[in-house]
Short mmCIF file of C-alpha atoms in Angstrom, two decimals:
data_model
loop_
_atom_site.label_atom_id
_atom_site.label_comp_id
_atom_site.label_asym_id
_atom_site.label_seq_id
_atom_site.Cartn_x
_atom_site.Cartn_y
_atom_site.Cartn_z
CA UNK A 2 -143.22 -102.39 -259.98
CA UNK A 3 -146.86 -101.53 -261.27
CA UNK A 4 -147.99 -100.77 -257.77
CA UNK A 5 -144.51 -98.97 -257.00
CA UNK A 6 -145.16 -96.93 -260.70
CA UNK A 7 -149.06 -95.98 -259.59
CA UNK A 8 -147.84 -94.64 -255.85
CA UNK A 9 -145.33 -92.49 -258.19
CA UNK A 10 -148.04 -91.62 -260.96
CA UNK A 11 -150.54 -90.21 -258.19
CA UNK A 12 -150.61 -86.33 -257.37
CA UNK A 13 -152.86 -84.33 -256.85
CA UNK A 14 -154.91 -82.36 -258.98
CA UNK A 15 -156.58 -84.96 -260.65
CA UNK A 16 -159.65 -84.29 -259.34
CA UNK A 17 -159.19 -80.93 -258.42
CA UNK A 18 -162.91 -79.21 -258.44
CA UNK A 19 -164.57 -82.04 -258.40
CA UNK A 20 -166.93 -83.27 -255.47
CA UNK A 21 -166.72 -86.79 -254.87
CA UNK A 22 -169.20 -88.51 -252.07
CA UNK A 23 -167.63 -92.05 -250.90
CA UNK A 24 -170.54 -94.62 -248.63
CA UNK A 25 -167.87 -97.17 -246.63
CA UNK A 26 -168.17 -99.87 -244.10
CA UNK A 27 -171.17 -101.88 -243.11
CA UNK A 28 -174.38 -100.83 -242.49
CA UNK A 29 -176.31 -102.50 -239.14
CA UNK A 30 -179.84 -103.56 -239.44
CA UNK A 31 -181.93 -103.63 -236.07
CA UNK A 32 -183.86 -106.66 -234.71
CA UNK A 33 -184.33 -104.89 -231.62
CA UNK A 34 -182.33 -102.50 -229.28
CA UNK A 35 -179.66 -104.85 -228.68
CA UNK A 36 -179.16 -106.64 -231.88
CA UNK A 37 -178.44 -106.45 -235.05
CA UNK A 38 -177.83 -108.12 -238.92
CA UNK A 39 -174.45 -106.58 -240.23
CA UNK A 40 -171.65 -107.84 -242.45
CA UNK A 41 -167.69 -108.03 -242.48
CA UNK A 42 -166.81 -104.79 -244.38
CA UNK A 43 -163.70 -102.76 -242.53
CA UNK A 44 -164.62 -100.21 -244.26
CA UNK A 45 -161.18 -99.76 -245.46
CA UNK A 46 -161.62 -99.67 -248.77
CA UNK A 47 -164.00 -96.62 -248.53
CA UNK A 48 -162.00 -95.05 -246.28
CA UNK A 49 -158.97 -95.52 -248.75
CA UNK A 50 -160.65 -94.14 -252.14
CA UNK A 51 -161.86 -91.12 -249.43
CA UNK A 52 -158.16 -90.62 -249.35
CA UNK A 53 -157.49 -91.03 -252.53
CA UNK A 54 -159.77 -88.59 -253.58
CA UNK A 55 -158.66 -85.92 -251.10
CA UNK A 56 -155.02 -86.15 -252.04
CA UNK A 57 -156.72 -86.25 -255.61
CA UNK A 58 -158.12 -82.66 -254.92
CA UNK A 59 -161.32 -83.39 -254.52
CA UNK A 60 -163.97 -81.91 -252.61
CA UNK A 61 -164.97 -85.01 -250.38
CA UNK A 62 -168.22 -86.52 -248.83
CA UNK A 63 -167.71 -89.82 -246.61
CA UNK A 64 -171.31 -91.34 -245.60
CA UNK A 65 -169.78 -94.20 -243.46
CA UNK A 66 -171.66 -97.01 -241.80
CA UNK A 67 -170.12 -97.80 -238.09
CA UNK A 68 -166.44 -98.56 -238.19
CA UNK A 69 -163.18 -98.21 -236.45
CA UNK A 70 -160.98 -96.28 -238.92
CA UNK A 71 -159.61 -92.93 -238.14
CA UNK A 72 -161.64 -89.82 -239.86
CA UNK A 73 -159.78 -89.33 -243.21
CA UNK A 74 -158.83 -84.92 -242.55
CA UNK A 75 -160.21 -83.08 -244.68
CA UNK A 76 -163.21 -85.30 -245.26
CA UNK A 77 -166.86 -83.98 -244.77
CA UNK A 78 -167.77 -87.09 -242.53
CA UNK A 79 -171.61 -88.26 -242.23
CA UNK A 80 -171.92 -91.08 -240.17
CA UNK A 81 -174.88 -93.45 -240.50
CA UNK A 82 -176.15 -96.86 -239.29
CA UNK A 83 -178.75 -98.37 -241.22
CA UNK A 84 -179.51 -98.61 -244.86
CA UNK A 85 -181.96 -96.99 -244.31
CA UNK A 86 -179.74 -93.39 -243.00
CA UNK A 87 -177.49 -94.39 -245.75
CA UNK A 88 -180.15 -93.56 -248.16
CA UNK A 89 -181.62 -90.47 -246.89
CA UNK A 90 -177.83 -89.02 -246.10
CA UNK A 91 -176.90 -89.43 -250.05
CA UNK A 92 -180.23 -88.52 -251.48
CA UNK A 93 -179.78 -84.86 -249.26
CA UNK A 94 -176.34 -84.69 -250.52
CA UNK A 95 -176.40 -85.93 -253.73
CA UNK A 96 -177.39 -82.65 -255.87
CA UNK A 97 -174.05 -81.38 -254.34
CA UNK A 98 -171.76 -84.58 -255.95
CA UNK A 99 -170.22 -84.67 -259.16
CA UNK A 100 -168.78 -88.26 -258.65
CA UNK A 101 -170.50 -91.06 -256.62
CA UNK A 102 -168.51 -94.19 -255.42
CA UNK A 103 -170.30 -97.05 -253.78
CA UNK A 104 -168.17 -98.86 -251.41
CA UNK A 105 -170.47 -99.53 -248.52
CA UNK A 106 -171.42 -103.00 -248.08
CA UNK A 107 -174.86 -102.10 -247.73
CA UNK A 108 -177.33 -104.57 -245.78
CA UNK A 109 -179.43 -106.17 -248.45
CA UNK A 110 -182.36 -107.14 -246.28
CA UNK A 111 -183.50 -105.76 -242.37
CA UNK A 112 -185.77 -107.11 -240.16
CA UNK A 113 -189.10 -105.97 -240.86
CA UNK A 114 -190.24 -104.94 -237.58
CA UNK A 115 -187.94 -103.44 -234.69
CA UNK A 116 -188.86 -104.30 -231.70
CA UNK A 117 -188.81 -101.68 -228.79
CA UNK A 118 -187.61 -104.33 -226.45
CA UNK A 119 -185.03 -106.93 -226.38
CA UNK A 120 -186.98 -109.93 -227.57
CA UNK A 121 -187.23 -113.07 -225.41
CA UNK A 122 -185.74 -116.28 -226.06
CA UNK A 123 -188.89 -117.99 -225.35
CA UNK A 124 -188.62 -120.47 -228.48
CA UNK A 125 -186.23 -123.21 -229.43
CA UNK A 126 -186.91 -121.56 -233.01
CA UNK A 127 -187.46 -118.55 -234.52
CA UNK A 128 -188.37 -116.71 -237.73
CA UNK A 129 -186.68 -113.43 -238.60
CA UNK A 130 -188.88 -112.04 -241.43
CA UNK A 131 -186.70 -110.19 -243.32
CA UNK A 132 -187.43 -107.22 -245.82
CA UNK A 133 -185.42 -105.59 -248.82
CA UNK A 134 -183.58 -102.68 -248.33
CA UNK A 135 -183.66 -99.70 -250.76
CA UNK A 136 -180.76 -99.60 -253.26
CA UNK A 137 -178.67 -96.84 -252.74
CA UNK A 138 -176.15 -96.98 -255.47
CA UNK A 139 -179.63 -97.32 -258.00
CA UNK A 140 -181.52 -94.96 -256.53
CA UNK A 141 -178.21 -92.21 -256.69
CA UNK A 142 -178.13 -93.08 -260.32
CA UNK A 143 -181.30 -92.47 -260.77
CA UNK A 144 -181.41 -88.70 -259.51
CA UNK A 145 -181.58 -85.59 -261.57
CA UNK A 146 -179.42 -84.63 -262.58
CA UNK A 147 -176.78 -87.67 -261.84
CA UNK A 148 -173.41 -87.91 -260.69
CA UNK A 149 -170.78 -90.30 -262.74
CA UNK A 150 -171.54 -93.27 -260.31
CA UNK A 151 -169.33 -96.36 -259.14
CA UNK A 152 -170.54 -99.56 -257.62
CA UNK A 153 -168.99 -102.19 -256.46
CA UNK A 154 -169.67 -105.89 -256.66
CA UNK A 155 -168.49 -108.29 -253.85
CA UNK A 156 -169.49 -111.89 -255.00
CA UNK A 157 -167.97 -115.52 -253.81
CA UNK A 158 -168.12 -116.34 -257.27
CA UNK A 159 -168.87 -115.57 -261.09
CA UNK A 160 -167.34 -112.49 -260.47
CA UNK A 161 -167.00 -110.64 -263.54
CA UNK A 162 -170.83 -111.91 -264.74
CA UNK A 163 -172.44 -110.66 -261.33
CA UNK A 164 -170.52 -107.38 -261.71
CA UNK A 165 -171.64 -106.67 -265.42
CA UNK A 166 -175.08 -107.70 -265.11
CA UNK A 167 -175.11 -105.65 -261.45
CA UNK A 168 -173.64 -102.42 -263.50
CA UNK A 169 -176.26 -102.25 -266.37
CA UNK A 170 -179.29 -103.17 -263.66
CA UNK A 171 -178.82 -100.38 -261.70
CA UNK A 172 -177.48 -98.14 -264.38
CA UNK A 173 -174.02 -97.25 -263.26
CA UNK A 174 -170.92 -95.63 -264.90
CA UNK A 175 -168.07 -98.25 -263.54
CA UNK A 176 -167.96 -101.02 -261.41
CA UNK A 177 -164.94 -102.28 -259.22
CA UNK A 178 -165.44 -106.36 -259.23
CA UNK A 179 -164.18 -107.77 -256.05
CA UNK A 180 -163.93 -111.39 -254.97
CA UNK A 181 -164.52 -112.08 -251.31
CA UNK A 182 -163.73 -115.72 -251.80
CA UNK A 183 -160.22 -115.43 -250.82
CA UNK A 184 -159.29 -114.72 -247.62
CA UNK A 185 -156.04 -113.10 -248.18
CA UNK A 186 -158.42 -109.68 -250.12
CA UNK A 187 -161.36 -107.87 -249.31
CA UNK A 188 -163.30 -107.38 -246.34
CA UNK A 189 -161.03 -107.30 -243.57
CA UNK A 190 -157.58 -107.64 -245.27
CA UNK A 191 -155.17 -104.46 -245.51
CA UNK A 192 -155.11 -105.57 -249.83
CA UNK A 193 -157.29 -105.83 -252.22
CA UNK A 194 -157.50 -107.58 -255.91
CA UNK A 195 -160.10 -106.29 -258.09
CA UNK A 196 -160.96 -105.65 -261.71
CA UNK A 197 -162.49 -102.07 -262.80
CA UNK A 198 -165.32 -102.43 -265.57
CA UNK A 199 -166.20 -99.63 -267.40
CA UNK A 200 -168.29 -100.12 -270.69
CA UNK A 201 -166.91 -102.97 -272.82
CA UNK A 202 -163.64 -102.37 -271.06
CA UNK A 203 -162.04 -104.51 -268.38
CA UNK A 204 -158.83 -103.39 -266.52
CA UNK A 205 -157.80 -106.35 -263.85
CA UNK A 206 -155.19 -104.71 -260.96
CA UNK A 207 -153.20 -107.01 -259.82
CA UNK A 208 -152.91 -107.57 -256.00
CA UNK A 209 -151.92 -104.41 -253.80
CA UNK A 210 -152.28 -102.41 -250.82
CA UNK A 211 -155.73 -100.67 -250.82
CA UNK A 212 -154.12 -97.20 -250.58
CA UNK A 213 -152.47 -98.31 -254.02
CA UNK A 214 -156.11 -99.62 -255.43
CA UNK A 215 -157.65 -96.72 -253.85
CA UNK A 216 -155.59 -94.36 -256.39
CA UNK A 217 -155.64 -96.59 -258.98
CA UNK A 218 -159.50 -96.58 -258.89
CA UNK A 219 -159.45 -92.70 -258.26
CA UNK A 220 -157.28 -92.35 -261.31
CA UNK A 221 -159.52 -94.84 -263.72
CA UNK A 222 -162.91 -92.75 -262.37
CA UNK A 223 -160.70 -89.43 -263.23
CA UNK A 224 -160.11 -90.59 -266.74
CA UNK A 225 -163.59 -91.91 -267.27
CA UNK A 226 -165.63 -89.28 -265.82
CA UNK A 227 -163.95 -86.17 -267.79
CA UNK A 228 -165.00 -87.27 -270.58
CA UNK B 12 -167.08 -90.14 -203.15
CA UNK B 13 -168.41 -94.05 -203.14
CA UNK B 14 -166.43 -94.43 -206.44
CA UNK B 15 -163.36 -93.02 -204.86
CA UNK B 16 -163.46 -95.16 -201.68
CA UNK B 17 -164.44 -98.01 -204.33
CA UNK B 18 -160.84 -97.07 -206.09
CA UNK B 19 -159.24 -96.40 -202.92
CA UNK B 20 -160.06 -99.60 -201.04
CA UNK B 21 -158.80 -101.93 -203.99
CA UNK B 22 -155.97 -104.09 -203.38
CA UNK B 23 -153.85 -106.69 -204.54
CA UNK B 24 -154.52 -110.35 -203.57
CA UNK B 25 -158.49 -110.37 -203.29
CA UNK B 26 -157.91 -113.49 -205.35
CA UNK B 27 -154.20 -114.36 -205.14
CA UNK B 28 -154.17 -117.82 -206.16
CA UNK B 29 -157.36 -118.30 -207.69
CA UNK B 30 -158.34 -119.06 -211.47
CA UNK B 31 -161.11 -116.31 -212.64
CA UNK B 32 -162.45 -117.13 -216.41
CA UNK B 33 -164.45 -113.94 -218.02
CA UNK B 34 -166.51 -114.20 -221.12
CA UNK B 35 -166.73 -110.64 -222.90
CA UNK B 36 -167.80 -108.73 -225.74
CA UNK B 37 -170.46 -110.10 -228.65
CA UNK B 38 -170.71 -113.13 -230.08
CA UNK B 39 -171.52 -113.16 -234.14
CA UNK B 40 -173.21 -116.15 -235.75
CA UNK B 41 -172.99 -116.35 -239.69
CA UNK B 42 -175.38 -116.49 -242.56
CA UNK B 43 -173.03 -117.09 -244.90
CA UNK B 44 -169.79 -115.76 -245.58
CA UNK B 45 -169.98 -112.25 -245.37
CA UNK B 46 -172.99 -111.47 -243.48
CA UNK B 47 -174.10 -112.32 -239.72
CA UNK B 48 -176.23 -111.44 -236.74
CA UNK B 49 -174.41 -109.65 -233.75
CA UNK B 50 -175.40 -107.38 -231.00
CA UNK B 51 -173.78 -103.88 -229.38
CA UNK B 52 -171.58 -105.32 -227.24
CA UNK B 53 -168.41 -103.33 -226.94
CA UNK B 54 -166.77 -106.07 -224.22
CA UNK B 55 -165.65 -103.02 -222.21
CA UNK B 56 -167.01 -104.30 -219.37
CA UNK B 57 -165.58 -108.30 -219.61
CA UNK B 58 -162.37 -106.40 -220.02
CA UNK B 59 -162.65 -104.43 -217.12
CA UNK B 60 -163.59 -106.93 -215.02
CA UNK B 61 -160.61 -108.89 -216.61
CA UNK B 62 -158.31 -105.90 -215.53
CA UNK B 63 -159.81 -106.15 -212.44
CA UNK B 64 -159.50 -109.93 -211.45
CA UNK B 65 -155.64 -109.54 -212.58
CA UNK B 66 -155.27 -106.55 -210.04
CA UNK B 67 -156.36 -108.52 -207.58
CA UNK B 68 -153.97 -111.01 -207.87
CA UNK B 69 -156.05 -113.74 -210.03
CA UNK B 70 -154.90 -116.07 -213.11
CA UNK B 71 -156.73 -114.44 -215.60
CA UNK B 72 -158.51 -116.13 -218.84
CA UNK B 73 -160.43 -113.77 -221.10
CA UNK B 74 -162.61 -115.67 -224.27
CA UNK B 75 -163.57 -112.77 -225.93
CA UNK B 76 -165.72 -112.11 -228.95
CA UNK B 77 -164.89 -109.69 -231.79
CA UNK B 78 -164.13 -106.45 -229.91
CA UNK B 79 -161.96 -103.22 -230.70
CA UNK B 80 -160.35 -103.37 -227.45
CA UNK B 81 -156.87 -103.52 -226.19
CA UNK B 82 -155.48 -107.38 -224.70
CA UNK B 83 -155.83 -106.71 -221.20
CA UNK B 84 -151.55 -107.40 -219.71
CA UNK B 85 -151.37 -110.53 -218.32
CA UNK B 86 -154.48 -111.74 -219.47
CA UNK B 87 -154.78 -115.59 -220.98
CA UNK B 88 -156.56 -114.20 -223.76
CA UNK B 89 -158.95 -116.50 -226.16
CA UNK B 90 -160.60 -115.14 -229.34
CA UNK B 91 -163.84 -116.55 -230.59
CA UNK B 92 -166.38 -115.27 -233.25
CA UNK B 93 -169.44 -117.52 -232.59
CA UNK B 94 -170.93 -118.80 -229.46
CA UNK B 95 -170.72 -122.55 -230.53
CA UNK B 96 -166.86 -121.63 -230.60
CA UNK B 97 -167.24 -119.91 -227.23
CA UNK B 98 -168.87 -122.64 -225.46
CA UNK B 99 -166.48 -124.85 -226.43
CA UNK B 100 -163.44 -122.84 -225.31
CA UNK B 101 -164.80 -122.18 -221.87
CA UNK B 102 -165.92 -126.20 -221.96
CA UNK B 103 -161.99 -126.71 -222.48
CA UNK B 104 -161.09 -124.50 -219.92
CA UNK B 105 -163.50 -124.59 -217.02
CA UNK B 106 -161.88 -127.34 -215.14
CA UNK B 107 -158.82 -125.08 -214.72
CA UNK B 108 -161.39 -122.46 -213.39
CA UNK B 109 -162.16 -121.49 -209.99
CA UNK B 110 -164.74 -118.29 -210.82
CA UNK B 111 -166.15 -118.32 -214.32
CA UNK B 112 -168.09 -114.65 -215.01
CA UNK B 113 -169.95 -114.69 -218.00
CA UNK B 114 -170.26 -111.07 -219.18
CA UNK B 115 -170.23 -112.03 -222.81
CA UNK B 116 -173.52 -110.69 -224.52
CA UNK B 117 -173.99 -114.14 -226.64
CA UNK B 118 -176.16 -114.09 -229.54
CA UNK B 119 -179.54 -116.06 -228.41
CA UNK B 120 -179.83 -117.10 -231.83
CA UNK B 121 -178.38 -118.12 -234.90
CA UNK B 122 -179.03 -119.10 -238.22
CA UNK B 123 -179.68 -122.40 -238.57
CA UNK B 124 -177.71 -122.71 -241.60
CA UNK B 125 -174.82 -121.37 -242.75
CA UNK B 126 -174.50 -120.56 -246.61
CA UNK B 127 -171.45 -121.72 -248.64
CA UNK B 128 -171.75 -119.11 -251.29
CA UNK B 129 -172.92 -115.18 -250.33
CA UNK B 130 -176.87 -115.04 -250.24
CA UNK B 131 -178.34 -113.98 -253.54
CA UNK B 132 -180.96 -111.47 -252.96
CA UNK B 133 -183.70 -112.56 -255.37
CA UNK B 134 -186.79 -112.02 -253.34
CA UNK B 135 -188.91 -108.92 -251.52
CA UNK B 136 -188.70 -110.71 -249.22
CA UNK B 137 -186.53 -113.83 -246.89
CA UNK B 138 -187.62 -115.68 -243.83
CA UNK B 139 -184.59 -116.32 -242.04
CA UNK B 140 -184.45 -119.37 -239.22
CA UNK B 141 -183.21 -118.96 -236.67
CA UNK B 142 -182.69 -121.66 -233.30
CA UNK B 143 -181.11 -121.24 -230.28
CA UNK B 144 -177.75 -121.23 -229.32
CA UNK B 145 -175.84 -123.32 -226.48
CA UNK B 146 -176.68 -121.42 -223.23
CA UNK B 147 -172.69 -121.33 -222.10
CA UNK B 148 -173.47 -120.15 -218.74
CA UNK B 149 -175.44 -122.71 -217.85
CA UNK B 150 -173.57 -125.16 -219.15
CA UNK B 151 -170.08 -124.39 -217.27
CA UNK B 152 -172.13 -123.94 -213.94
CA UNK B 153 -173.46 -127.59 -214.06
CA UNK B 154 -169.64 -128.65 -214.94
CA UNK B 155 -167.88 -131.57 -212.58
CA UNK B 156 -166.29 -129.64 -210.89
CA UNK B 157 -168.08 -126.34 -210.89
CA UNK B 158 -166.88 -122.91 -210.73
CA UNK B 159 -168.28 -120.07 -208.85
CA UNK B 160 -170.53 -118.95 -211.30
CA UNK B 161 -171.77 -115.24 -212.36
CA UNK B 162 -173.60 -114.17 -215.15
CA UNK B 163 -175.44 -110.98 -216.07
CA UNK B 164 -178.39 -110.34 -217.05
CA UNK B 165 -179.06 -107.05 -219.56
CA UNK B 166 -182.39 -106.21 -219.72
CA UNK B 167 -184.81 -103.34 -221.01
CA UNK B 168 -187.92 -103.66 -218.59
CA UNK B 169 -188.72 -106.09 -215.53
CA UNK B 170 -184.82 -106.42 -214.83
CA UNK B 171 -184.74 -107.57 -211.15
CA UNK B 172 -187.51 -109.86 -211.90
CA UNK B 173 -186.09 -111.43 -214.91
CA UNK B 174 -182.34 -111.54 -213.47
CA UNK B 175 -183.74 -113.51 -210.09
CA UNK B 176 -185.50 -115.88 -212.68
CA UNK B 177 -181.98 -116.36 -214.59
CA UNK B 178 -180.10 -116.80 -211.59
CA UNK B 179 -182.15 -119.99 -210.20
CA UNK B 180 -182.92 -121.64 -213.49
CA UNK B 181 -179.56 -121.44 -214.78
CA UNK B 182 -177.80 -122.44 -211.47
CA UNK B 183 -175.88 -119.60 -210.79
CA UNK B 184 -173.97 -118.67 -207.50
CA UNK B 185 -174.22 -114.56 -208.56
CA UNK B 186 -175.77 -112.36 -211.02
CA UNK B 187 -175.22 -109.09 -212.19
CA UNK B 188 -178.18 -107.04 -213.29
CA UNK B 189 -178.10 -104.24 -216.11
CA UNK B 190 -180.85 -102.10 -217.20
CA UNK B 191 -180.23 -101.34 -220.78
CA UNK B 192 -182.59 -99.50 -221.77
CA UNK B 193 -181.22 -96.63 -220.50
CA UNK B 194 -178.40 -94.92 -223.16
CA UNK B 195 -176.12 -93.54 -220.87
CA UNK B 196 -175.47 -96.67 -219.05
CA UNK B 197 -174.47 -100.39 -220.56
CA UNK B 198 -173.64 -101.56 -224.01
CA UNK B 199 -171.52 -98.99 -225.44
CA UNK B 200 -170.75 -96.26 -222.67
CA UNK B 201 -167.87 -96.08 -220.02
CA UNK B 202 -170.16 -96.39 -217.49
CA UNK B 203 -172.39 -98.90 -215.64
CA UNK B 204 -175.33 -98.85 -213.09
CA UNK B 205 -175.54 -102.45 -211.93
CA UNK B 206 -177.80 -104.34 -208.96
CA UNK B 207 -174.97 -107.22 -207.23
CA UNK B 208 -178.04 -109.95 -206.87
CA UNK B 209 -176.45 -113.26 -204.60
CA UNK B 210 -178.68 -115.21 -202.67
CA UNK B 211 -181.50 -113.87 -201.01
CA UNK B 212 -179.17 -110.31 -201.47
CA UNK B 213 -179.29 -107.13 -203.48
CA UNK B 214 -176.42 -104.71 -203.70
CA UNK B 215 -177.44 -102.08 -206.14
CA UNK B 216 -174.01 -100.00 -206.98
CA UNK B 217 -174.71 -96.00 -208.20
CA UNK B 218 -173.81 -95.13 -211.80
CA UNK B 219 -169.56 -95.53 -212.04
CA UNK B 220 -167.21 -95.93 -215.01
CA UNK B 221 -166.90 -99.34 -215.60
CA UNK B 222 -163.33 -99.98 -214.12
CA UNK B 223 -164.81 -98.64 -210.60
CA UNK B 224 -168.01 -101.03 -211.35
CA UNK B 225 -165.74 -104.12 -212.20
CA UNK B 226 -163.90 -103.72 -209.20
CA UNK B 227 -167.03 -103.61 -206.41
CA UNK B 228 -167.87 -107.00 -208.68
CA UNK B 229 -164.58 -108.65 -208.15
CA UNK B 230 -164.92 -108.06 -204.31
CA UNK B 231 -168.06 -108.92 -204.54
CA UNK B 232 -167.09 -112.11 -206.15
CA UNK B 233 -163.61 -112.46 -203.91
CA UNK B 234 -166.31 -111.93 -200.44
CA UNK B 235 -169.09 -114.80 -201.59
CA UNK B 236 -167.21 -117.37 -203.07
CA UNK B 237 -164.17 -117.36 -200.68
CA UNK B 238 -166.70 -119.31 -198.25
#
């Protein structure tokens, strides 16, 4: 009924003006020309606020890491690889976005050297020294001036704790708290479960398509962000 | 004009009655839950060569990493994520096997542990371990019985040197060489520019999609192992 009720609610308009840049799906970190560190993300999730925000009337940015989803129309579509692409891509855009949303599940570390060639497997073991990769959702929050910015948290546990301490570290507007624990949500499910924090306030949405969380995110950031 | 007589001379029952097991696509090997180590792979050529070896009349196993692909028809198909999980399908299988190809591009590495919980990213800085994984090619060609066995070896320098080293210490009857280095050919484009290296022989086939390529490699196959 609730998720029946927002599919109803949702029209367009809400965002009408506004420009709204969405990061999705993984990034991929290079060891060499062959390989690479990466993560699970679909990238649906992104791809699902990008339509959201669209059919919200919104002028809209994607900056998507490699995936296999169809180009939302209407989207301006920037796709990167690395974190490190990610970063630069938002940075050049940024001064052109009234609303930023977070989705990509950025690498948090990258080899720190690429090598030119494959490397041999010389060595029973090896050591991949690995390096920090620049915070994109801290350093867009960071810019002058900034846009009303929205992280996301993806934790295997102590959700809600990781997800408040994550949005007043890197100084964001809202964060969307999502456990990746359970199988049947996140990364590579069609649904997602997740609980939108926005100052003191907590709004948990109870399990639904991510089209449905998608505009049910759109609409809290609407609300929030007018103000 | 090659390609075309390639295409033209293809026919049915090149390996009526034999059992051909491919390996295709990447492997990925976990760090924890939602992040893992993976290379370019794009399996389109295990799945051509799959297509292939059921055109020409063979029972057809495919144990195929995470691809985007279509199931080729007919195909016994097997999906695996890691390469422990791959070695131990093909294990399983190989005594039903009479040609194994490995065209799988198998992580050489992988963590050596995998994390419970998501990886908390605390430091600057993370040394990562890393130790080798199961060499699956060599292990199905020193099975009891053994298949006719053909692996590949993808390379960005030294590649006929290197794939004649492969071939002898891992006890291979065939092996296909690929230079990668070169972007137009390999990991993620429709075509292929391969070197057929059997015995003391080198059959170097010109730059072809990778259905054309596939094929000259099942005949090749069907020709050396029929004797």
């Amino acid at each position: 009924v609730i998720a029946a009720a927002a599919a109803g609610l949702f029209h367009s308009g809400l965002l009408a003006g506004k420009r709204v840049m969405i990061t999705a799906g993984p990034t991929r970190e290079a060891l060499d020309p062959v390989r690479f560190l990466s993560n699970h993300s679909s990238g649906k999730m992104g791809y699902a606020l990008a339509e959201a925000a669209i059919a919200a009337g919104a002028r809209t940015t994607l900056v998507s890491g490699p995936v296999t989803l169809p180009i939302p129309e209407h989207a301006q579509y920037h796709p990167v690889e690395s974190a490190a692409e990610m970063l630069e891509t938002c940075l050049r855009l940024v001064s052109e976005c009234d609303i930023f949303i977070a989705c990509a599940a950025v690498a948090d570390y990258r080899p720190e050297q690429v090598q030119g060639d494959k490397i041999k497997k010389n060595d029973a073991e090896m050591l991949l020294k690995l390096v920090r990769n620049p915070d994109i959702v801290s350093a867009v929050a960071a810019a002058e001036p900034r846009p009303f910015t929205v992280g996301f948290a993806a934790e295997t546990r102590d959700l809600l704790a990781y997800a408040r301490d994550k949005m007043q570290r890197k100084g964001l507007d809202m964060i969307i708290a999502n456990d990746v624990s359970d199988q049947g949500i996140g990364f590579n499910s069609e649904e997602n479960e997740v609980t939108i924090v926005c100052g003191q306030t907590e709004h948990a949405l109870p399990r639904a398509s991510k089209t449905i969380i998608a505009r049910q995110i759109i609409e809290a950031i609407a609300n929030s962000s007018g103000k």
